[in-house]
CSV table of C-alpha atoms in Angstrom, one decimal:
chain,number,residue,atom,x,y,z
J,227,ALA,CA,-20.9,-37.1,54.3
J,228,TRP,CA,-20.5,-40.1,52.0
J,229,VAL,CA,-19.4,-37.8,49.2
J,230,ASP,CA,-16.9,-36.1,51.5
J,231,ARG,CA,-15.3,-39.4,52.4
J,232,GLY,CA,-15.5,-40.8,48.9
J,233,ASP,CA,-17.3,-43.8,50.3
J,234,ILE,CA,-18.1,-45.8,47.1
J,235,SER,CA,-19.6,-48.6,49.2
J,236,ALA,CA,-22.5,-46.2,49.9
J,237,ARG,CA,-23.8,-46.6,46.3
J,238,SER,CA,-26.3,-49.3,47.3
J,239,ALA,CA,-27.8,-47.0,50.0
J,240,LEU,CA,-27.9,-44.1,47.5
J,241,LEU,CA,-29.7,-46.2,45.0
J,242,GLU,CA,-32.4,-46.9,47.5
J,243,GLN,CA,-32.7,-43.2,48.4
J,244,VAL,CA,-33.0,-42.0,44.8
J,245,ASN,CA,-36.6,-43.2,45.0
J,246,SER,CA,-37.4,-41.6,48.3
J,247,GLU,CA,-40.7,-39.8,48.7
J,248,ASN,CA,-38.8,-37.0,50.4
J,249,LEU,CA,-37.7,-34.6,47.7
J,250,ALA,CA,-34.7,-33.3,49.5
J,251,ILE,CA,-33.4,-36.8,50.2
J,252,ARG,CA,-34.0,-37.8,46.7
J,253,ILE,CA,-32.2,-34.8,45.3
J,254,ALA,CA,-29.2,-35.3,47.6
J,255,ALA,CA,-29.0,-39.0,46.6
J,256,VAL,CA,-29.2,-38.3,42.9
J,257,ARG,CA,-26.4,-35.6,43.2
J,258,ALA,CA,-24.2,-37.9,45.3
J,259,LEU,CA,-24.3,-40.6,42.6
J,260,GLY,CA,-22.0,-38.4,40.5
J,261,PRO,CA,-18.7,-38.7,42.5
J,262,LEU,CA,-19.7,-42.1,43.9
J,263,GLY,CA,-21.4,-43.7,40.9
J,264,SER,CA,-20.3,-45.3,37.7
J,265,GLN,CA,-21.4,-46.0,34.2
J,266,ASP,CA,-24.0,-48.4,35.7
J,267,GLU,CA,-26.0,-45.4,37.0
J,268,MET,CA,-25.8,-43.4,33.8
J,269,ASN,CA,-29.2,-44.4,32.4
J,270,LEU,CA,-30.9,-43.8,35.8
J,271,LEU,CA,-29.4,-40.3,35.9
J,272,ILE,CA,-30.3,-39.6,32.2
J,273,ALA,CA,-33.9,-40.5,33.0
J,274,ARG,CA,-33.9,-38.1,35.9
J,275,LEU,CA,-33.1,-35.2,33.6
J,276,GLN,CA,-36.8,-35.1,32.8
J,277,ALA,CA,-37.8,-34.8,36.5
J,278,ASP,CA,-38.7,-31.5,38.2
J,279,ARG,CA,-36.1,-28.7,37.9
J,280,ASP,CA,-34.2,-29.3,41.1
J,281,GLU,CA,-34.0,-33.0,40.7
J,282,ALA,CA,-33.1,-32.6,37.0
J,283,GLU,CA,-30.3,-30.2,37.9
J,284,ALA,CA,-29.0,-32.7,40.5
J,285,ALA,CA,-29.0,-35.4,37.8
J,286,ALA,CA,-27.1,-33.2,35.4
J,287,ASP,CA,-24.5,-32.3,38.0
J,288,ALA,CA,-24.1,-36.1,38.8
J,289,LEU,CA,-23.6,-36.9,35.1
J,290,VAL,CA,-20.9,-34.3,34.9
J,291,LEU,CA,-19.1,-35.9,37.8
J,292,LEU,CA,-19.3,-39.6,36.9
J,293,PRO,CA,-15.7,-40.6,36.9
J,294,GLU,CA,-15.2,-43.2,34.2
J,295,ASP,CA,-13.9,-42.3,30.8
J,296,GLU,CA,-16.3,-44.8,29.3
J,297,VAL,CA,-19.1,-42.6,30.5
J,298,ASP,CA,-18.0,-39.9,27.9
J,299,ILE,CA,-18.3,-42.5,25.1
J,300,GLN,CA,-21.7,-43.7,26.2
J,301,LEU,CA,-23.0,-40.2,26.7
J,302,LEU,CA,-21.9,-39.3,23.2
J,303,LYS,CA,-23.6,-42.3,21.8
J,304,ARG,CA,-26.8,-41.2,23.3
J,305,PHE,CA,-26.4,-37.6,22.2
J,306,SER,CA,-25.4,-38.6,18.6
J,307,THR,CA,-28.9,-40.0,18.0
J,308,PHE,CA,-30.2,-36.4,18.4
J,309,GLU,CA,-33.3,-37.9,20.0
J,310,ASP,CA,-34.7,-35.5,22.5
J,311,PRO,CA,-35.1,-36.1,25.3
J,312,PRO,CA,-32.3,-36.5,26.3
J,313,ALA,CA,-30.0,-35.1,23.5
J,314,ALA,CA,-30.6,-31.4,24.4
J,315,ASP,CA,-29.5,-31.9,28.0
J,316,LEU,CA,-26.7,-34.2,27.0
J,317,ALA,CA,-25.1,-31.4,24.9
J,318,GLY,CA,-24.6,-29.3,27.9
J,319,ILE,CA,-23.4,-32.2,30.0
J,320,LEU,CA,-20.8,-33.2,27.4
J,321,ALA,CA,-19.6,-29.6,27.3
J,322,ARG,CA,-19.3,-29.5,31.1
J,323,ARG,CA,-17.3,-32.7,30.9
J,324,TYR,CA,-15.1,-30.9,28.3
J,325,TYR,CA,-15.4,-33.9,26.0
J,326,GLU,CA,-14.0,-32.5,22.7
J,327,ALA,CA,-14.8,-35.6,20.8
J,328,ALA,CA,-18.4,-34.4,20.8
J,329,ILE,CA,-17.5,-31.3,18.7
J,330,PRO,CA,-18.2,-32.9,15.2
J,331,PHE,CA,-21.5,-34.2,16.4
J,332,MET,CA,-22.5,-30.8,17.9
J,333,LEU,CA,-21.6,-29.1,14.6
J,334,GLN,CA,-23.9,-31.4,12.9
J,335,ALA,CA,-26.6,-31.0,15.5
J,336,ALA,CA,-26.3,-27.2,15.1
J,337,LEU,CA,-28.3,-27.5,11.8
J,338,ARG,CA,-31.4,-28.6,13.6
J,339,ASP,CA,-34.2,-26.1,14.3
J,340,ASP,CA,-35.0,-27.4,17.8
J,341,GLN,CA,-33.7,-27.5,21.3
J,342,VAL,CA,-31.0,-30.0,20.3
J,343,GLY,CA,-29.6,-27.5,17.8
J,344,ARG,CA,-29.8,-24.6,20.2
J,345,ARG,CA,-28.2,-26.4,23.1
J,346,SER,CA,-25.5,-27.8,20.9
J,347,ILE,CA,-24.5,-24.4,19.7
J,348,ARG,CA,-24.4,-23.2,23.3
J,349,ALA,CA,-22.2,-26.2,24.1
J,350,LEU,CA,-19.9,-25.3,21.2
J,351,ALA,CA,-19.2,-22.0,22.9
J,352,THR,CA,-17.6,-24.1,25.7
J,353,LEU,CA,-15.9,-26.8,23.6
J,354,ALA,CA,-15.0,-25.5,20.1
J,355,GLN,CA,-11.4,-24.9,19.3
J,356,PRO,CA,-9.6,-22.4,16.9
J,357,SER,CA,-9.5,-25.1,14.3
J,358,ASP,CA,-13.3,-25.3,14.3
J,359,VAL,CA,-13.8,-21.6,13.5
J,360,PRO,CA,-14.0,-22.1,9.7
J,361,GLU,CA,-16.7,-24.7,10.1
J,362,LEU,CA,-18.6,-22.4,12.5
J,363,ILE,CA,-18.4,-19.6,10.0
J,364,ALA,CA,-19.7,-21.8,7.3
J,365,LEU,CA,-22.7,-22.6,9.6
J,366,LEU,CA,-23.8,-19.0,9.4
J,367,ASP,CA,-25.4,-19.8,6.0
J,368,LEU,CA,-27.0,-23.0,7.2
J,369,VAL,CA,-28.4,-22.5,10.7
J,370,PRO,CA,-31.8,-21.1,11.5
J,371,VAL,CA,-31.7,-17.3,11.7
J,372,ARG,CA,-32.5,-17.3,15.4
J,373,PHE,CA,-29.4,-19.3,16.1
J,374,ARG,CA,-26.9,-17.0,14.3
J,375,ARG,CA,-26.0,-15.1,17.5
J,376,GLY,CA,-25.1,-18.4,19.1
J,377,ILE,CA,-22.8,-19.3,16.3
J,378,GLU,CA,-21.2,-15.9,16.6
J,379,GLN,CA,-20.6,-16.4,20.3
J,380,ALA,CA,-19.2,-19.9,19.7
J,381,ALA,CA,-16.8,-18.7,17.0
J,382,ALA,CA,-15.5,-15.9,19.1
J,383,ALA,CA,-15.1,-18.1,22.1
J,384,ALA,CA,-13.2,-20.7,20.0
J,385,MET,CA,-10.9,-18.0,18.6
J,386,LEU,CA,-10.1,-16.7,22.1
J,387,ARG,CA,-8.9,-20.2,23.0
J,388,SER,CA,-6.0,-19.7,20.6
J,389,GLU,CA,-2.5,-19.7,22.0
J,390,GLU,CA,-1.9,-16.5,20.2
J,391,SER,CA,-2.6,-13.3,22.1
J,392,PRO,CA,-4.4,-11.6,20.6
J,393,PRO,CA,-5.8,-14.3,18.3
J,394,SER,CA,-5.4,-13.9,14.6
J,395,LEU,CA,-8.5,-12.7,12.8
J,396,ALA,CA,-7.5,-14.6,9.6
J,397,PRO,CA,-10.6,-16.9,9.6
J,398,VAL,CA,-12.9,-13.9,9.9
J,399,LEU,CA,-11.2,-11.5,7.6
J,400,GLY,CA,-10.7,-14.2,4.9
J,401,SER,CA,-14.4,-14.6,4.7
J,402,LEU,CA,-15.4,-10.9,5.0
J,403,GLU,CA,-14.8,-9.7,1.4
J,404,ASP,CA,-17.3,-12.2,-0.2
J,405,ALA,CA,-19.7,-12.3,2.7
J,406,SER,CA,-23.4,-11.7,2.3
J,407,PRO,CA,-24.7,-8.6,4.1
J,408,GLU,CA,-26.0,-10.7,6.9
J,409,ASN,CA,-22.8,-12.7,7.2
J,410,ARG,CA,-20.7,-9.5,7.1
J,411,ILE,CA,-22.5,-8.3,10.2
J,412,SER,CA,-21.9,-11.6,11.9
J,413,LEU,CA,-18.2,-11.7,11.0
J,414,LEU,CA,-17.7,-8.2,12.3
J,415,ARG,CA,-19.5,-9.0,15.5
J,416,ILE,CA,-17.2,-12.0,15.9
J,417,ALA,CA,-14.1,-9.8,15.3
J,418,GLY,CA,-15.5,-7.3,17.8
J,419,ALA,CA,-15.9,-9.9,20.5
J,420,VAL,CA,-12.4,-11.2,19.9
J,421,GLY,CA,-10.9,-7.8,20.1
J,422,GLY,CA,-7.2,-6.8,19.8
J,423,PRO,CA,-5.4,-4.2,17.6
J,424,GLU,CA,-6.3,-6.1,14.4
J,425,ALA,CA,-10.0,-6.0,15.1
J,426,ALA,CA,-9.7,-2.3,16.2
J,427,GLY,CA,-8.1,-1.4,12.9
J,428,VAL,CA,-10.8,-3.2,10.9
J,429,LEU,CA,-13.7,-1.7,12.8
J,430,ASP,CA,-12.2,1.8,12.8
J,431,ASP,CA,-11.7,1.7,9.0
J,432,ILE,CA,-15.3,0.7,8.4
J,433,TYR,CA,-16.6,3.3,10.9
J,434,ARG,CA,-14.7,6.1,9.1
J,435,THR,CA,-15.4,5.0,5.5
J,436,GLY,CA,-18.7,3.2,5.7
J,437,ASP,CA,-22.2,4.4,5.3
J,438,GLU,CA,-24.7,5.2,8.1
J,439,ASP,CA,-25.7,1.6,8.6
J,440,ASP,CA,-22.0,0.6,8.9
J,441,ARG,CA,-21.4,3.3,11.5
J,442,GLU,CA,-24.4,2.3,13.5
J,443,MET,CA,-23.3,-1.4,13.4
J,444,ILE,CA,-19.7,-0.5,14.5
J,445,SER,CA,-21.1,1.7,17.2
J,446,GLN,CA,-23.1,-1.1,18.6
J,447,ILE,CA,-20.2,-3.6,18.4
J,448,VAL,CA,-17.8,-1.4,20.4
J,449,ALA,CA,-20.5,-0.7,23.0
J,450,THR,CA,-21.3,-4.4,23.3
J,451,TRP,CA,-17.6,-5.5,23.6
J,452,PRO,CA,-15.7,-2.5,24.9
J,453,SER,CA,-11.9,-3.1,25.3
J,454,GLU,CA,-8.6,-1.4,25.6
J,455,SER,CA,-8.0,-1.7,21.9
J,456,TYR,CA,-11.2,0.2,21.1
J,457,VAL,CA,-10.7,3.2,23.3
J,458,ASP,CA,-10.0,5.7,20.5
J,459,LEU,CA,-13.0,4.4,18.5
J,460,MET,CA,-15.2,4.4,21.6
J,461,LEU,CA,-14.4,8.0,22.2
J,462,GLN,CA,-15.1,8.9,18.5
J,463,VAL,CA,-18.5,7.1,18.6
J,464,ALA,CA,-19.4,8.8,21.9
J,465,ASN,CA,-18.6,12.2,20.4
J,466,ASP,CA,-20.5,11.5,17.2
J,467,THR,CA,-23.7,9.7,18.4
J,468,ALA,CA,-27.0,11.4,19.0
J,469,ASP,CA,-28.1,8.3,21.0
J,470,GLU,CA,-28.0,9.3,24.6
J,471,THR,CA,-28.1,5.7,25.8
J,472,LEU,CA,-25.2,4.7,23.6
J,473,ARG,CA,-23.1,7.7,24.7
J,474,ALA,CA,-23.7,6.9,28.3
J,475,GLN,CA,-22.8,3.3,27.8
J,476,LEU,CA,-19.5,4.2,26.1
J,477,ILE,CA,-18.6,6.8,28.7
J,478,ASP,CA,-19.1,4.2,31.4
J,479,ALA,CA,-17.0,1.7,29.5
J,480,CYS,CA,-14.2,4.2,29.0
J,481,ALA,CA,-14.3,5.1,32.7
J,482,ASP,CA,-14.1,1.4,33.5
J,483,GLN,CA,-11.0,1.2,31.3
J,484,ALA,CA,-9.4,4.2,33.1
J,485,ARG,CA,-9.9,2.3,36.4
J,486,GLU,CA,-8.1,-0.7,34.9
J,487,TRP,CA,-5.2,1.5,34.0
J,488,ARG,CA,-5.0,3.3,37.3
J,489,TRP,CA,-2.1,1.2,38.7
J,490,GLY,CA,0.1,0.4,35.8
J,491,GLN,CA,-0.7,3.3,33.6
J,492,PRO,CA,-2.1,6.1,35.7
J,493,ASP,CA,-1.1,8.9,33.3
J,494,ARG,CA,-2.9,7.1,30.5
J,495,ALA,CA,-5.9,6.7,32.7
J,496,THR,CA,-6.0,10.4,33.4
J,497,GLU,CA,-5.7,11.3,29.8
J,498,LEU,CA,-8.6,9.1,28.9
J,499,LEU,CA,-10.7,10.8,31.6
J,500,LYS,CA,-9.7,14.2,30.3
J,501,SER,CA,-11.0,13.1,26.9
J,502,LEU,CA,-14.3,12.1,28.4
J,503,VAL,CA,-15.0,15.3,30.3
J,504,PRO,CA,-16.2,17.4,27.2
J,505,LEU,CA,-18.4,14.4,26.1
J,506,ALA,CA,-20.3,14.1,29.3
J,507,ILE,CA,-23.7,15.8,29.2
J,508,THR,CA,-25.8,14.3,31.9
J,509,ILE,CA,-25.1,14.2,35.6
J,510,GLU,CA,-24.9,10.4,35.5
J,511,GLU,CA,-22.2,10.6,32.9
J,512,LYS,CA,-20.2,13.2,34.9
J,513,LEU,CA,-20.6,11.1,38.0
J,514,SER,CA,-19.1,8.1,36.2
J,515,ILE,CA,-16.0,10.2,35.3
J,516,LEU,CA,-15.8,11.6,38.8
J,517,ASP,CA,-15.9,8.1,40.4
J,518,ALA,CA,-13.1,6.9,38.1
J,519,ALA,CA,-11.0,9.9,38.7
J,520,ASP,CA,-11.4,9.4,42.4
J,521,ASN,CA,-9.5,6.1,42.1
J,522,ILE,CA,-6.5,7.5,40.1
J,523,VAL,CA,-3.8,9.1,42.3
J,524,THR,CA,-2.4,11.8,40.0
J,525,TRP,CA,-2.5,15.5,40.2
J,526,ASP,CA,-4.3,15.7,36.9
J,527,ALA,CA,-6.9,13.4,38.2
J,528,LEU,CA,-7.4,15.7,41.1
J,529,ALA,CA,-7.9,18.6,38.7
J,530,ILE,CA,-10.6,16.6,36.9
J,531,VAL,CA,-12.3,16.0,40.2
J,532,GLN,CA,-12.1,19.6,41.2
J,533,SER,CA,-13.6,20.7,37.9
J,534,PHE,CA,-16.9,19.1,39.0
J,535,GLU,CA,-17.1,21.0,42.3
J,536,SER,CA,-19.2,23.7,40.8
J,537,GLU,CA,-21.5,21.3,38.8
J,538,PRO,CA,-25.1,21.6,40.0
J,539,GLY,CA,-26.0,18.4,41.9
J,540,MET,CA,-22.4,17.2,42.1
J,541,GLU,CA,-20.9,19.7,44.6
J,542,GLU,CA,-21.0,17.5,47.6
J,543,GLU,CA,-19.6,14.3,45.9
J,544,ALA,CA,-16.9,16.3,44.0
J,545,ILE,CA,-15.7,18.1,47.1
J,546,ALA,CA,-15.5,14.9,49.1
J,547,ALA,CA,-13.7,13.2,46.3
J,548,SER,CA,-11.2,16.1,46.0
J,549,GLU,CA,-10.4,15.9,49.7
J,550,ARG,CA,-9.8,12.1,49.5
J,551,LEU,CA,-7.6,12.3,46.5
J,552,ALA,CA,-5.6,15.3,47.8
J,553,ASP,CA,-5.0,13.4,51.0
J,554,ARG,CA,-3.7,10.4,49.1
J,555,LEU,CA,-1.5,12.6,46.9
J,556,HIS,CA,0.1,14.3,49.8
J,557,GLN,CA,0.9,10.9,51.4
J,558,ARG,CA,3.0,10.0,48.3
J,559,PRO,CA,6.8,10.4,48.4
J,560,PRO,CA,8.0,14.0,47.8
J,561,GLU,CA,9.3,13.3,44.3
J,562,THR,CA,5.6,12.7,43.1
J,563,THR,CA,4.6,16.2,44.2
J,564,PRO,CA,4.8,18.7,41.3
J,565,ALA,CA,7.6,21.3,41.7
J,566,LYS,CA,6.6,24.8,42.6
């Protein structure tokens, strides 16, 4: 109730309750110190980050909500010592406070092979900006191997904060030609996560001209980050692969894309599903296509649904979907019905 009223005068009462023997009361008091507290409570809350999980989470939430700008500066001073505890926890708290002045310190901390390094890289995925991407790419050669995926995620997230849509891949492509084999994989994964026509062109070219390892890498990238820009490549990989799990994953992803197109681009959605039908082998893959077609109100989608009515194990679902879709089609204005 104190928090709801914004009753700052309640701070003294809360400071008494943070030491209560009752855990629930203690947690509530610690959390309430966020909106009602000040810089004076910062050290108390930092100390509670080492308490049991629920109380530590309450302390982290409170530190995120402390209202004074000076708190950001003091938290950064504590973090910049890289002394843990509390530096690892403070990385996440600074990220949740969106304090971009912490970015240079987090880039430095990323070199550490410990929790401070790992949590700083995770925080950079929240804070880093497009201008930080070259430095993030440079870190690929410097960070512990087990932290490379985190750097990839942070770089992609930073690029996606660009005002350009889709973001330019210049920082990635500019580093690709001279990259080591390990960095080349990371750079292509970053491009894949960012997406867009430029990324699709790069990935498609490597898939079609590269060796078997390249094709496998690109296959995994488009399966991990499926997008509208990758539809043609996803279809190609699904057709080429002998990996049943990968094929099913790509068919599901393409079916999801068809659902996204069902309102604004229903004909395009239907054409995509038509392309999927000959690729589907298992009943699960066919059911994925059926479910997507059931959501697209076109006559061609109805034909796709009806084509599954004689499939063993799918008869009941396909007939029911055909009836639903036919009803919706006949409810549309007359001009949408095909001429006889």
